[in-house]
Short mmCIF file of C-alpha atoms in Angstrom, two decimals:
data_model
loop_
_atom_site.label_atom_id
_atom_site.label_comp_id
_atom_site.label_asym_id
_atom_site.label_seq_id
_atom_site.Cartn_x
_atom_site.Cartn_y
_atom_site.Cartn_z
CA UNK A 2 103.50 103.96 73.63
CA UNK A 3 102.17 100.23 75.69
CA UNK A 4 104.36 101.46 78.57
CA UNK A 5 103.90 99.41 81.66
CA UNK A 6 102.97 100.41 85.53
CA UNK A 7 105.36 98.36 87.84
CA UNK A 8 104.08 98.27 91.89
CA UNK A 9 104.68 96.47 95.20
CA UNK A 10 108.58 96.68 95.64
CA UNK A 11 109.56 97.28 98.97
CA UNK A 12 112.26 96.61 101.75
CA UNK A 13 111.54 93.07 102.86
CA UNK A 14 113.68 90.82 105.71
CA UNK A 15 115.40 87.62 104.20
CA UNK A 16 112.82 84.88 104.26
CA UNK A 17 110.17 87.51 103.49
CA UNK A 18 107.43 87.93 100.38
CA UNK A 19 106.53 90.80 97.91
CA UNK A 20 104.28 90.38 95.23
CA UNK A 21 104.88 92.95 92.72
CA UNK A 22 102.38 94.28 90.27
CA UNK A 23 102.61 94.91 86.68
CA UNK A 24 99.45 96.75 85.01
CA UNK A 25 99.65 97.39 81.03
CA UNK A 26 96.63 99.42 79.87
CA UNK A 27 96.92 97.92 76.29
CA UNK A 28 93.29 97.56 74.23
CA UNK A 29 95.50 93.95 72.75
CA UNK A 30 97.16 93.11 75.87
CA UNK A 31 95.55 89.55 75.46
CA UNK A 32 97.80 88.69 72.81
CA UNK A 33 100.91 89.92 74.74
CA UNK A 34 103.62 87.56 75.96
CA UNK A 35 104.36 88.94 79.26
CA UNK A 36 107.99 89.46 81.09
CA UNK A 37 109.82 89.99 84.16
CA UNK A 38 113.11 91.01 84.20
CA UNK A 39 115.20 92.91 86.95
CA UNK A 40 118.79 94.83 87.43
CA UNK A 41 120.99 96.03 89.71
CA UNK A 42 123.10 99.11 88.80
CA UNK A 43 126.58 98.23 86.82
CA UNK A 44 124.73 94.30 85.88
CA UNK A 45 123.60 93.07 82.84
CA UNK A 46 119.91 92.97 83.10
CA UNK A 47 118.41 89.71 84.19
CA UNK A 48 115.98 87.32 83.15
CA UNK A 49 113.26 86.36 85.93
CA UNK A 50 109.91 84.92 84.44
CA UNK A 51 107.77 85.23 81.44
CA UNK A 52 104.08 83.75 81.04
CA UNK A 53 102.69 83.59 77.33
CA UNK A 54 99.27 84.26 75.84
CA UNK A 55 97.85 81.07 76.72
CA UNK A 56 98.86 81.06 80.44
CA UNK A 57 102.02 79.28 80.25
CA UNK A 58 104.76 79.98 82.76
CA UNK A 59 108.10 80.20 82.92
CA UNK A 60 111.28 81.16 84.67
CA UNK A 61 114.78 81.49 85.53
CA UNK A 62 116.65 79.48 87.36
CA UNK A 63 117.82 81.83 89.56
CA UNK A 64 113.90 82.30 90.96
CA UNK A 65 112.09 78.86 89.78
CA UNK A 66 110.67 77.18 93.07
CA UNK A 67 110.23 80.86 94.83
CA UNK A 68 108.64 83.22 92.38
CA UNK A 69 105.22 82.04 90.51
CA UNK A 70 103.96 84.32 88.01
CA UNK A 71 100.32 85.43 86.76
CA UNK A 72 98.31 87.14 84.62
CA UNK A 73 94.88 88.55 84.96
CA UNK A 74 93.54 89.30 81.83
CA UNK A 75 90.40 90.79 82.51
CA UNK A 76 92.28 93.62 84.90
CA UNK A 77 95.15 93.51 82.41
CA UNK A 78 96.87 93.05 85.01
CA UNK A 79 100.41 90.79 85.56
CA UNK A 80 101.85 89.88 89.01
CA UNK A 81 104.96 88.17 89.94
CA UNK A 82 104.63 86.44 94.04
CA UNK A 83 108.54 86.39 95.25
CA UNK A 84 109.06 84.20 98.62
CA UNK A 85 111.64 83.43 99.89
CA UNK A 86 113.30 85.85 99.05
CA UNK A 87 117.08 86.63 99.33
CA UNK A 88 119.80 89.76 99.56
CA UNK A 89 120.39 87.98 95.92
CA UNK A 90 116.57 89.04 94.69
CA UNK A 91 117.39 93.11 95.27
CA UNK A 92 117.15 95.02 92.24
CA UNK A 93 115.14 96.94 90.54
CA UNK A 94 112.25 94.93 88.69
CA UNK A 95 110.74 95.92 85.28
CA UNK A 96 107.95 94.29 83.24
CA UNK A 97 107.48 94.30 79.61
CA UNK A 98 104.90 93.42 76.91
CA UNK A 99 107.33 91.54 74.70
CA UNK A 100 107.33 92.58 71.87
CA UNK A 101 106.75 95.75 71.78
CA UNK A 102 110.01 97.44 72.70
CA UNK A 103 108.37 99.40 75.69
CA UNK A 104 109.63 99.02 79.84
CA UNK A 105 107.94 100.28 82.73
CA UNK A 106 109.94 103.11 85.37
CA UNK A 107 110.45 99.92 87.41
CA UNK A 108 109.87 99.08 91.23
CA UNK A 109 112.75 99.05 93.75
CA UNK A 110 112.26 95.64 95.74
CA UNK A 111 115.37 95.43 98.12
CA UNK A 112 116.29 92.24 100.56
CA UNK A 113 118.05 92.78 104.03
CA UNK A 114 119.74 90.22 105.17
#
């Protein structure tokens, strides 16, 4: 199993910032594209962002210009810097090593109005 571990969630006011972390203890970590997704109970999982093994970044339309994904291969970590947070960003955030089929337990992000 290659299960990532998310952390960094919390409760913030609208307009605030959080940085989420994803730790993935995988020997071939550097070869993976890493994605962030989020889910609200009762709703479909939503794509947030991903970063390729080469460091190219992509974002869902709802977060473009506000979120930044990055990776530190030496630490086997992926980060999601979230700025200008909105109540609509409230969700459980998950990261995945794309292609592995494995997901972490998620970290809760709550943005108050």
